[in-house]
Coordinates of C-alpha atoms and ligand atoms in Angstrom, one line a residue:
X1 CA -3.6 -22.0 7.6
X2 CA -3.4 -18.2 7.5
X3 CA -0.3 -16.5 6.1
X4 CA 1.6 -13.5 7.2
X5 CA 0.4 -10.5 5.1
X6 CA 3.3 -9.2 3.1
X7 CA 4.2 -5.5 3.6
X8 CA 2.7 -3.4 0.8
X9 CA 6.1 -1.6 0.5
X10 CA 9.7 -2.3 1.3
X11 CA 11.0 -2.5 4.9
X12 CA 12.9 0.8 4.5
X13 CA 10.1 2.7 2.7
X14 CA 8.8 4.5 5.8
X15 CA 12.1 6.0 6.9
X16 CA 12.7 8.2 8.7
X17 CA 9.3 8.2 10.4
X18 CA 9.6 4.5 11.1
X19 CA 13.1 2.9 10.7
X20 CA 14.0 -0.4 9.2
X21 CA 14.8 -2.1 12.5
X22 CA 11.3 -1.3 13.8
X23 CA 9.7 -2.6 10.6
X24 CA 11.7 -5.8 10.6
X25 CA 10.9 -6.6 14.2
X26 CA 7.3 -5.4 14.0
X27 CA 6.4 -7.3 10.9
X28 CA 8.8 -10.2 10.9
X29 CA 8.6 -11.0 14.6
X30 CA 5.5 -9.5 16.3
X31 CA 3.0 -9.8 13.4
X32 CA 4.5 -13.1 12.3
X33 CA 4.1 -14.5 15.9
X34 CA 0.5 -13.5 16.1
X35 CA -0.2 -15.3 12.8
X36 CA 1.8 -18.4 14.0
X37 CA -0.1 -18.6 17.4
X38 CA -3.4 -18.0 15.6
X39 CA -2.7 -21.0 13.3
X40 CA -1.8 -23.2 16.3
X41 CA -5.1 -22.3 18.0
X42 CA -7.4 -22.2 15.0
X43 CA -7.4 -26.0 14.5
X44 CA -7.2 -25.8 10.7
X45 CA -10.1 -23.4 10.3
X46 CA -10.8 -22.5 6.7
X47 CA -12.9 -19.4 7.0
X48 CA -12.0 -15.7 6.3
X49 CA -10.1 -14.2 9.1
X50 CA -12.9 -11.7 9.8
X51 CA -15.2 -14.7 10.5
X52 CA -12.6 -16.4 12.7
X53 CA -12.3 -13.3 14.8
X54 CA -16.1 -12.9 15.1
X55 CA -16.5 -16.6 16.1
X56 CA -13.7 -16.4 18.7
X57 CA -15.3 -13.2 20.2
X58 CA -18.7 -14.9 20.4
X59 CA -17.4 -18.0 22.1
X60 CA -15.3 -16.0 24.5
X61 CA -12.1 -17.7 23.2
X62 CA -9.9 -14.8 24.3
X63 CA -6.5 -16.3 23.4
X64 CA -7.6 -17.0 19.8
X65 CA -9.4 -13.7 19.6
X66 CA -6.3 -11.8 20.7
X67 CA -4.0 -13.4 18.2
X68 CA -6.4 -13.4 15.3
X69 CA -7.4 -9.8 15.9
X70 CA -3.8 -8.8 16.2
X71 CA -3.0 -10.5 12.9
X72 CA -5.9 -8.5 11.3
X73 CA -5.1 -5.2 13.0
X74 CA -1.4 -5.3 11.9
X75 CA -2.4 -6.0 8.3
X76 CA -4.8 -3.1 8.4
X77 CA -2.0 -0.9 10.0
X78 CA 0.4 -1.6 7.2
X79 CA -2.2 -0.5 4.7
X80 CA -3.0 2.6 6.8
X81 CA 0.5 3.9 6.0
X82 CA 2.1 4.9 2.7
X83 CA 5.6 6.1 1.8
X84 CA 3.9 8.7 -0.5
X85 CA 2.0 11.6 0.8
X86 CA -1.7 11.6 -0.1
X87 CA -4.5 14.0 0.8
X88 CA -8.0 12.9 1.6
X89 CA -10.5 12.8 -1.3
X90 CA -12.8 15.8 -1.5
X91 CA -15.7 13.7 0.0
X92 CA -13.6 12.4 2.8
X93 CA -12.2 15.8 3.5
X94 CA -15.8 17.1 3.8
X95 CA -16.6 14.4 6.3
X96 CA -13.4 15.3 8.3
X97 CA -14.4 18.9 8.3
X98 CA -17.9 18.1 9.4
X99 CA -16.7 15.9 12.3
X100 CA -13.6 17.7 13.5
X101 CA -13.7 21.2 12.0
X102 CA -10.5 20.8 9.9
X103 CA -7.8 18.3 9.0
X104 CA -5.4 20.0 11.5
X105 CA -7.9 19.6 14.3
X106 CA -8.4 16.0 13.3
X107 CA -4.7 15.5 13.5
X108 CA -4.5 17.1 17.0
X109 CA -7.3 15.0 18.3
X110 CA -5.9 11.8 16.8
X111 CA -2.5 12.4 18.4
X112 CA -4.2 13.3 21.7
X113 CA -6.3 10.1 21.7
X114 CA -3.3 7.9 21.0
X115 CA -1.0 9.7 23.4
X116 CA -3.6 9.6 26.2
X117 CA -4.4 5.9 25.7
X118 CA -3.2 4.0 28.7
X119 CA -1.2 0.9 27.9
X120 CA -1.1 -1.0 24.7
X121 CA -3.7 -0.6 21.9
X122 CA -4.7 1.1 18.8
X123 CA -6.1 4.5 17.7
X124 CA -8.6 4.4 14.9
X125 CA -10.5 6.7 12.5
X126 CA -13.9 5.1 11.9
X127 CA -17.0 5.8 10.0
X128 CA -20.5 4.9 11.1
X129 CA -23.5 6.0 9.0
X130 CA -21.1 8.4 7.2
X131 CA -20.0 10.1 10.5
X132 CA -16.4 10.0 11.4
X133 CA -15.0 9.3 14.9
X134 CA -11.7 8.8 16.6
X135 CA -11.6 5.9 19.0
X136 CA -8.9 3.9 20.8
X137 CA -9.1 0.3 21.7
X138 CA -7.1 -1.8 24.2
X139 CA -4.8 -4.6 23.4
X140 CA -6.2 -6.5 20.3
X141 CA -9.7 -4.9 20.4
X142 CA -11.3 -3.6 17.2
X143 CA -14.0 -0.8 17.1
X144 CA -16.1 -2.8 14.6
X145 CA -16.4 -5.5 17.3
X146 CA -18.1 -3.2 19.7
X147 CA -20.4 -1.2 17.3
X148 CA -21.1 -1.4 13.6
X149 CA -18.6 0.8 11.8
X150 CA -15.9 0.8 9.1
X151 CA -12.4 1.6 10.1
X152 CA -10.6 4.0 7.8
X153 CA -7.2 4.2 9.4
X154 CA -5.4 2.7 12.4
X155 CA -2.2 3.6 14.2
X156 CA -0.5 1.0 16.4
X157 CA 0.3 2.5 19.9
X158 CA 1.9 -0.7 21.3
X159 CA 5.4 0.3 22.4
X160 CA 6.9 -2.2 19.9
X161 CA 5.6 0.1 17.1
X162 CA 7.7 3.1 18.1
X163 CA 10.1 2.5 21.0
X164 CA 13.2 1.9 18.8
X165 CA 12.6 5.2 16.9
X166 CA 11.0 7.4 19.6
X167 CA 11.8 5.7 23.0
X168 CA 8.8 6.6 25.2
X169 CA 7.7 9.7 23.2
X170 CA 4.5 8.2 21.8
X171 CA 3.1 11.7 21.0
X172 CA 6.1 12.5 18.7
X173 CA 5.5 9.2 16.9
X174 CA 1.9 10.0 16.4
X175 CA 2.5 13.5 15.2
X176 CA 5.0 12.2 12.6
X177 CA 2.6 9.4 11.7
X178 CA -0.4 11.6 11.0
X179 CA 1.6 14.2 9.1
X180 CA 3.7 11.9 7.0
X181 CA 2.5 8.3 6.8
X182 CA -1.3 8.3 7.1
X183 CA -2.6 6.7 3.9
X184 CA -5.5 8.9 2.9
X185 CA -5.9 7.0 -0.4
X186 CA -6.6 3.9 1.6
X187 CA -8.8 5.8 4.0
X188 CA -10.9 7.2 1.1
X189 CA -11.4 3.7 -0.3
X190 CA -12.6 2.5 3.1
X191 CA -14.9 5.6 3.3
X192 CA -16.4 4.5 0.0
X193 CA -17.1 1.2 1.6
X194 CA -18.7 2.9 4.6
X195 CA -21.0 5.1 2.6
X196 CA -21.7 3.2 -0.6
X197 CA -21.0 -0.4 0.3
X198 CA -17.9 -0.7 -1.9
X199 CA -15.7 -3.6 -0.9
X200 CA -13.9 -2.9 2.3
X201 CA -10.5 -4.1 3.4
X202 CA -10.3 -7.9 4.0
X203 CA -7.3 -9.8 5.3
X204 CA -5.4 -11.4 2.4
X205 CA -3.2 -14.2 3.6
Ligands
LIG301 FE1 2.1 -3.9 16.6

């Protein structure tokens, strides 16, 4: 059995960018439901969630894959946000500058990628061979499932992530998210994993 990952902060910690009602519904209903359905489908599997996802992908078990990957993606999303404002480590900032020109340009491109993504999905900052990239994925998909890379940050662009606070203005949600919630301390740790093999995020629960 897999457990619902607890939030790494209180439900009201991300106000006013993300309100308490969104957090309660998103974590307590949506994320919890993905975990519950995954457990129904997983048949008592006792492997790390990362392996369960990889196995479901290989077998073409799309329903288990969708629920298991959504369980993982949401846990990663909670850690991609922080109530406190951090700045990227010097090394990560250097990689951002190399890839995008500046942190501001990164933010513009991240917002544009998420706002332009059609339908439900996720927008990610990833590192592959030390090079940073912004990618979006549909539904439950993960970039590391398509090509070897380490995700550094993710923003949920399913409507349930922002509709109560921003209605249909996804770009406004993304702008606020990048400016005020992006957890650069977490991203720097993931970058360490990408370039030096330090332990990367794993689902705990
Ligand atoms: Fe979500």
